[in-house]
Short mmCIF file of C-alpha atoms in Angstrom, two decimals:
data_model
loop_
_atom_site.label_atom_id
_atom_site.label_comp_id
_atom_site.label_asym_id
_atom_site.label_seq_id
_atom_site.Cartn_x
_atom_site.Cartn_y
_atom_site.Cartn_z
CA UNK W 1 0.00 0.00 0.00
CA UNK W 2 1.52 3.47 -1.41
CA UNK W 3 2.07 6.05 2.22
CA UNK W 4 2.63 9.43 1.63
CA UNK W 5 5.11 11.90 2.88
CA UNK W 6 5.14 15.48 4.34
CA UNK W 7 8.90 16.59 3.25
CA UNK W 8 9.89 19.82 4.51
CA UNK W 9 13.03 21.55 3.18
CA UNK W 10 16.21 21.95 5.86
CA UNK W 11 15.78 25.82 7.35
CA UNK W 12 17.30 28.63 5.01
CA UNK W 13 18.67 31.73 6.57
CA UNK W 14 17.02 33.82 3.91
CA UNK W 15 13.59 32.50 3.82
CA UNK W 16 11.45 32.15 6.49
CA UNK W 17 7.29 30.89 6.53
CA UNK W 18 6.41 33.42 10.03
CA UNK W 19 2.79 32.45 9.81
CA UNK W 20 -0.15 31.74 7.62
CA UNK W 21 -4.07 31.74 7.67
CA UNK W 22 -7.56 33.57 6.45
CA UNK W 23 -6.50 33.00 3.08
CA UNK W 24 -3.02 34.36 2.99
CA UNK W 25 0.76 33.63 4.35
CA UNK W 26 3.65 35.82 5.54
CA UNK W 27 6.57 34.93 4.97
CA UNK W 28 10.33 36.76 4.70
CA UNK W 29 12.62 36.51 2.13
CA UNK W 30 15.96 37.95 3.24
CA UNK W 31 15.28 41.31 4.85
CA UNK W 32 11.81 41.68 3.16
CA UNK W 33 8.47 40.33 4.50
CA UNK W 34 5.78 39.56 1.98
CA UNK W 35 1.78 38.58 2.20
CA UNK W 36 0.94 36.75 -0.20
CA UNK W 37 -2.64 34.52 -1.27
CA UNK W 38 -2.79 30.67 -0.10
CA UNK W 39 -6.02 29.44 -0.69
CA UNK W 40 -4.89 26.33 1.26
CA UNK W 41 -4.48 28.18 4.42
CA UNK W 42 -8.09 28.51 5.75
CA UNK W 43 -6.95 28.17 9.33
CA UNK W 44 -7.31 31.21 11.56
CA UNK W 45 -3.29 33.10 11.92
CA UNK W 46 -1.43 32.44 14.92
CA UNK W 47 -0.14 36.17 14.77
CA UNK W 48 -1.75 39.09 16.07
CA UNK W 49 -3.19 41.59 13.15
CA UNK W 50 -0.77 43.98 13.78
CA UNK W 51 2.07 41.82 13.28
CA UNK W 52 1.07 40.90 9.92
CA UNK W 53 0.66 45.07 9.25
CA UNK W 54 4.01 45.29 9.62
CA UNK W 55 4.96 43.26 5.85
CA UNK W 56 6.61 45.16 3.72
CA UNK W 57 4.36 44.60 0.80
CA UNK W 58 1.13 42.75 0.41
CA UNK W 59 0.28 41.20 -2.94
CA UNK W 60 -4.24 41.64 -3.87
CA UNK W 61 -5.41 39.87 -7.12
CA UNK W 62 -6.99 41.37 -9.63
CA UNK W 63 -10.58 40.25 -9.77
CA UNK W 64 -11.38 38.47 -12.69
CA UNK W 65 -7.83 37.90 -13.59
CA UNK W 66 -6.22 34.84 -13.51
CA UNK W 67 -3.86 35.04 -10.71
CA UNK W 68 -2.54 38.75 -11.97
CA UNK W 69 -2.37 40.88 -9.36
CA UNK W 70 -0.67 44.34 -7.65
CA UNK W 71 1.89 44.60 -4.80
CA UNK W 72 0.47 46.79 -2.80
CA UNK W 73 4.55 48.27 -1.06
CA UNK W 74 4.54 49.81 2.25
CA UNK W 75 7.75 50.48 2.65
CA UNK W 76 10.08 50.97 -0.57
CA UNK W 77 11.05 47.41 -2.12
CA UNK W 78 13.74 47.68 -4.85
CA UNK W 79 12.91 45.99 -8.29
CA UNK W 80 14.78 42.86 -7.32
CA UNK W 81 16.95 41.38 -4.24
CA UNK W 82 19.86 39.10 -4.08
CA UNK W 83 19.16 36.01 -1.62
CA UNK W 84 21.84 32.93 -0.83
CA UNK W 85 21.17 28.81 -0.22
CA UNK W 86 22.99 26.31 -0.43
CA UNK W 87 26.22 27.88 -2.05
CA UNK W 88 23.82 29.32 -4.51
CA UNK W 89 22.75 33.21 -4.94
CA UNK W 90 19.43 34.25 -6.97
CA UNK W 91 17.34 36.92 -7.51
CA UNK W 92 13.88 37.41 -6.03
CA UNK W 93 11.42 39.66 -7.76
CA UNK W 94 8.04 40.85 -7.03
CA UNK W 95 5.78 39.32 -10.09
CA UNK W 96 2.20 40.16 -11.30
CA UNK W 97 1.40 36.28 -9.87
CA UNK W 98 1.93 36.20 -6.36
CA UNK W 99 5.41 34.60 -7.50
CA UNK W 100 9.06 35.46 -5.93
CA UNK W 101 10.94 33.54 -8.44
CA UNK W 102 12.09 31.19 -5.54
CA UNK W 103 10.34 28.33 -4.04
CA UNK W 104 12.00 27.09 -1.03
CA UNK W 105 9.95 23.81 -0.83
CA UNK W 106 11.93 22.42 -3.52
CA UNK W 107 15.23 22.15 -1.62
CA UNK W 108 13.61 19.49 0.28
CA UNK W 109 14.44 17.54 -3.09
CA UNK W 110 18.26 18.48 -3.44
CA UNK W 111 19.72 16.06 -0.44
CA UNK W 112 17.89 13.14 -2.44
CA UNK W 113 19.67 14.79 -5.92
CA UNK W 114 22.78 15.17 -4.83
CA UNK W 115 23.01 11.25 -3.35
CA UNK W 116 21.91 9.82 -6.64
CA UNK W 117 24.72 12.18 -8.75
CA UNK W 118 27.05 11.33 -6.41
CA UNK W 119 26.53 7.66 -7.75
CA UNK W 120 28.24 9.01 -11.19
CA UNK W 121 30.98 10.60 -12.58
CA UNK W 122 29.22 13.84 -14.71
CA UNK W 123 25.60 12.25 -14.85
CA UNK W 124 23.53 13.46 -17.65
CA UNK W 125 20.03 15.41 -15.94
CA UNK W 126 17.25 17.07 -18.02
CA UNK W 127 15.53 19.78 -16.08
CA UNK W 128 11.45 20.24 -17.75
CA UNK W 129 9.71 23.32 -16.74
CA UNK W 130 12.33 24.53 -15.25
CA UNK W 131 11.39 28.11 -14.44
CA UNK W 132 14.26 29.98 -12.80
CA UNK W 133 16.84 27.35 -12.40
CA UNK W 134 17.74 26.81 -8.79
CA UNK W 135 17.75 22.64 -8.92
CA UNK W 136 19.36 23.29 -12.05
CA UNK W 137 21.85 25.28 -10.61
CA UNK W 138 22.08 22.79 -7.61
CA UNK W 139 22.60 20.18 -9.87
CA UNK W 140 25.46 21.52 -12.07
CA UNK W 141 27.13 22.65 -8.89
CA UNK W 142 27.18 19.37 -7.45
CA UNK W 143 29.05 17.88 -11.08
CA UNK W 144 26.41 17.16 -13.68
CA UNK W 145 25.54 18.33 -17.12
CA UNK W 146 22.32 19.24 -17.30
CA UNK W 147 19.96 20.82 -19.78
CA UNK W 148 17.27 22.95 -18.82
CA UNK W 149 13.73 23.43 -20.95
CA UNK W 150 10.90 26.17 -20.29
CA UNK W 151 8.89 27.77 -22.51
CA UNK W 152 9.42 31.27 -20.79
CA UNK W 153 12.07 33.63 -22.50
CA UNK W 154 11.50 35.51 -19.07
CA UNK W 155 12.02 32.92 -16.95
CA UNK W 156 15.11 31.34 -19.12
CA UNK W 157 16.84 34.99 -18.83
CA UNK W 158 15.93 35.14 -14.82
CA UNK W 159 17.44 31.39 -14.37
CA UNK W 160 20.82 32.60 -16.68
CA UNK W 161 21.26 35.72 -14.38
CA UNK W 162 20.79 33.79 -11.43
CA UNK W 163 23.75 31.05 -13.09
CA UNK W 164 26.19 34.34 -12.99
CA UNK W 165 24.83 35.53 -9.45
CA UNK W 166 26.01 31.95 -8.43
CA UNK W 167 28.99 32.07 -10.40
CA UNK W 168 28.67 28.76 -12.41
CA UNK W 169 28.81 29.91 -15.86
CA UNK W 170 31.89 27.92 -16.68
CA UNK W 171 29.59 24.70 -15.52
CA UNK W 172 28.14 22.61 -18.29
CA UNK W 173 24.10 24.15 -18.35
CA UNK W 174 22.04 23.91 -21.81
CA UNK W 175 19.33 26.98 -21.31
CA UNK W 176 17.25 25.94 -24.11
CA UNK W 177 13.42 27.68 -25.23
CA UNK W 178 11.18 25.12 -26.25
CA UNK W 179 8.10 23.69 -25.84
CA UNK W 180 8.70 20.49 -23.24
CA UNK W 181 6.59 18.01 -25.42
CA UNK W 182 8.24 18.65 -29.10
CA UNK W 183 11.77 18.87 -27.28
CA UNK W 184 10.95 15.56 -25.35
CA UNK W 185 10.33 13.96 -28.76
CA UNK W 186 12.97 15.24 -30.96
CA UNK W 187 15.39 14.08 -27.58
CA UNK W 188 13.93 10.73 -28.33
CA UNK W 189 14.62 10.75 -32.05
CA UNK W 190 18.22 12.04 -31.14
CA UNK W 191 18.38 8.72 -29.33
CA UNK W 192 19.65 10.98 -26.32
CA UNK W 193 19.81 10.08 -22.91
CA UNK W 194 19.82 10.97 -19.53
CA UNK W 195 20.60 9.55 -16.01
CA UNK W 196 18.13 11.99 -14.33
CA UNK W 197 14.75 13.49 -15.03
CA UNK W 198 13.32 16.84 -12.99
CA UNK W 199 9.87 18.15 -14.22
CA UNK W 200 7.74 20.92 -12.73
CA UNK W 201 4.88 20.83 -15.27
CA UNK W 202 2.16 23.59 -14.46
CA UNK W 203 -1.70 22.86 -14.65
CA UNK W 204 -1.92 25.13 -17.79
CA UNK W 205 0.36 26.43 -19.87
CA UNK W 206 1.06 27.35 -23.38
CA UNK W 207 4.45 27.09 -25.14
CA UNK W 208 6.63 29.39 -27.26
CA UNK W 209 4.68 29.15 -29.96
CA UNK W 210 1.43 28.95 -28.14
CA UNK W 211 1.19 25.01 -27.80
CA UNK W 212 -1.26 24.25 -25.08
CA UNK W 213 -0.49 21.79 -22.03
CA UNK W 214 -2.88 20.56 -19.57
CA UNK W 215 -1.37 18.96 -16.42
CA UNK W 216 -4.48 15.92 -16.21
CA UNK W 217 -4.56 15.11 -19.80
CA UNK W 218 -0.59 15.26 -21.36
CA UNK W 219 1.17 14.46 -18.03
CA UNK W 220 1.06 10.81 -18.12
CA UNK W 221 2.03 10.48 -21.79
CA UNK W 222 4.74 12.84 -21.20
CA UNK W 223 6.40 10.59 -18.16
CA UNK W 224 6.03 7.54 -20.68
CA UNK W 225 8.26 9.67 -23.71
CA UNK W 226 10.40 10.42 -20.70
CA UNK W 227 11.10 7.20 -19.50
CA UNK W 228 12.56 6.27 -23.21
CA UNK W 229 15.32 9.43 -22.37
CA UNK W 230 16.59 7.18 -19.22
CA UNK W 231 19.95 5.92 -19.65
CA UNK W 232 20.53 2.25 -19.65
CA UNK W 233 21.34 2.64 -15.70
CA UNK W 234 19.36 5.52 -14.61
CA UNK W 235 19.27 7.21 -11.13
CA UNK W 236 15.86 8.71 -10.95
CA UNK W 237 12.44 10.59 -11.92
CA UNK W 238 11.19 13.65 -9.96
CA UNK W 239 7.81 15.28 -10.63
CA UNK W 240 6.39 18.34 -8.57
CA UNK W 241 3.43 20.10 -9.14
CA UNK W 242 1.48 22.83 -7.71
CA UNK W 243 -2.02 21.01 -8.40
CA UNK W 244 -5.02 21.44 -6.21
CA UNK W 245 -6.89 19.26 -7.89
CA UNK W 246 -4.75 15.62 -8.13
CA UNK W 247 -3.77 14.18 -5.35
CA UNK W 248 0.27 13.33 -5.26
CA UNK W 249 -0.63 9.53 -5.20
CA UNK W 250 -2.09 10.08 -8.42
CA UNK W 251 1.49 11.19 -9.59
CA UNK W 252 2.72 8.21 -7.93
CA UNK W 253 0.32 5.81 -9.98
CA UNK W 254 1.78 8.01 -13.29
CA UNK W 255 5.09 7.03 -12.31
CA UNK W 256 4.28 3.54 -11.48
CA UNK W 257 2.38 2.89 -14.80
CA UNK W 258 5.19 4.52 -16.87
CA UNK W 259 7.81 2.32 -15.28
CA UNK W 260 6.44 -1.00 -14.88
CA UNK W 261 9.75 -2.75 -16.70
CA UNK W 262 12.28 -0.92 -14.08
CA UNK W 263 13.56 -2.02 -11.10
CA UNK W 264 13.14 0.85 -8.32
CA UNK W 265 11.83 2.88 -5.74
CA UNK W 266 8.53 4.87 -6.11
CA UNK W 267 7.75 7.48 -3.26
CA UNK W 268 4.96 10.08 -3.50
CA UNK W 269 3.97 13.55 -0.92
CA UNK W 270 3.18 16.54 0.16
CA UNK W 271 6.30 19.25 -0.05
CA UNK W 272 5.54 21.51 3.29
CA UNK W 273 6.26 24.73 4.74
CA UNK W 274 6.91 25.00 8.30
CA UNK W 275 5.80 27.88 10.39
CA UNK W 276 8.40 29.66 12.56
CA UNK W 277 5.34 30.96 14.72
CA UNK W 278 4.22 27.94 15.77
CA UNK W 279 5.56 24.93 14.13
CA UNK W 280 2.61 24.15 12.06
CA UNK W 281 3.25 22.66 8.47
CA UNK W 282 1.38 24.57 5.03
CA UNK W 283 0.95 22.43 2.10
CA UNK W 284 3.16 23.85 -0.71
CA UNK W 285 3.26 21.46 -3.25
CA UNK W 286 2.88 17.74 -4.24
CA UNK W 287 5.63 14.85 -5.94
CA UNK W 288 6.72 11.54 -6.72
CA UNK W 289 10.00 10.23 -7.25
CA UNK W 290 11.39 7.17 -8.56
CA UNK W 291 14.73 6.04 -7.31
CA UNK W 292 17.03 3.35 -8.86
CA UNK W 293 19.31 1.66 -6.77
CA UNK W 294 20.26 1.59 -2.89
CA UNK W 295 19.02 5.92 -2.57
CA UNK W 296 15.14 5.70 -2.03
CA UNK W 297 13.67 9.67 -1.66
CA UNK W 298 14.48 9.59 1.90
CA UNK W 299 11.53 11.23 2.80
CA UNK W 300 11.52 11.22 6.08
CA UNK W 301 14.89 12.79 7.00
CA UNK W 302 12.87 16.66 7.08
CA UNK W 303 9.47 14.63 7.90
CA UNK W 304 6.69 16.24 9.60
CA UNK W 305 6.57 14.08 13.04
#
């Protein structure tokens, strides 16, 4: 029977989840404290009103607008801010949805990543929807060559700038502009392969040149091209996704159904937030990993108890 995890990243210096409820969570990223909407948080706060006054800046969205909104800046916030994890720097930026550019929950992933590339002299890792690059950029750093897809020239320039911040353009990074589907295939007919696949896939999204993608209908025929990328001794699969509306053991069943002639280890969960207030976990995100070998997602080493 599958279980599922609650995996919470290892505290960051520069980001910190102070509280969350009636909609909404504050949170600080490096000397800046930000509210922003959570629809999962319909707990009451554990903070006092006034102490949630006191953000810096307080993101509203636009009514009738999907998830475009206005920061709303009470004290002067410049147009972007250097922050520092994990030997990495990036820059967060205040965007018209909600978005910072950096999403702490995925760190929870990296100890996993960097046990399975440490298996491997230069593995080979394709990063899908990739957005601004930091487990790209955590990947490289730790030895492989990876190649990085998103259909955002934004995004792609955000990710490059955040490769200098970190100062790992010598490292072996493809930043490529494509649409993840008609790269995955011509990869295929390339016959290339790769000992690692990351994918963030969206609910909705449209490529470069418009091509539509729909998380509940393309995903699982996407993870099945995928698996034909794997190497003839591959090291994992890794699939987050910020969807409300599948569960993460449906990723796992995806995963499971795509991979039914490997050998492995299939783990599915919830990616959490924890509270400094009070200790108290906020959904973020959901996954599912498959592990080759002897390095199983390891879920429980950030665990909620």
């Amino acid at each position: 029977m599958a279980e599922l995890n609650l995996l919470a990243p290892p505290p960051w210096q520069e980001y910190e989840l102070i509280d969350s409820g009636n909609g909404a969570k504050l949170e600080r990223f490096g000397q800046y404290t930000l509210v922003r909407p959570e629809t999962q948080a319909i707990w009451s706060p554990n903070l006092s009103e006034r102490e949630w006054q006191r953000a810096d800046v307080v993101f509203e969205k636009l009514r009738g607008e999907d998830g475009v909104g206005l920061w709303h800046q009470r004290r002067p916030i410049p147009e972007q801010w250097l922050l520092h994890h994990d030997n990495l720097a990036f820059w967060a930026r205040l965007t018209p949805y909600r978005h910072t550019g950096v999403f702490p929950e995925h760190s929870a992933h990296w100890a996993w990543m960097r046990r399975q590339l440490a298996t491997r002299r230069q593995p080979r890792v394709l990063v899908l929807f990739g957005y601004t690059g930091l487990s790209s950029l955590e990947a490289t750093r730790v030895g492989a060559q990876v190649v990085h897809v998103d259909a955002s020239k934004p995004a792609l320039r955000w990710a490059q700038e955040n490769q200098q911040a970190s100062e790992l353009s010598d490292r072996p990074l493809r930043w490529l502009l494509d649409d993840v589907g008609k790269f995955v295939a011509r990869e295929i007919r390339r016959d290339r392969r790769y000992d690692l696949i990351l994918m963030d896939p969206p609910i909705f999204g449209r490529g470069p040149n418009g091509e539509l993608w729909r998380l509940n209908e393309q995903l699982p025929a996407l993870v099945r091209e995928c698996v034909k990328l794997l190497s003839d001794t591959p090291l994992g699969i890794l699939i987050s996704a910020y969807a409300t509306n599948i569960s993460a053991l449906t990723l796992q069943n995806v995963l499971d159904a795509a991979l039914t002639h490997l050998q492995g280890t299939t783990s599915a969960g919830e990616l959490v937030l924890r509270e400094s207030a009070s200790n108290r976990l906020l959904p973020a995100a959901i996954y599912a990993c498959w592990s080759s070998g002897g390095h199983p997602h390891q879920a429980q080493q950030h665990a909620a108890p």
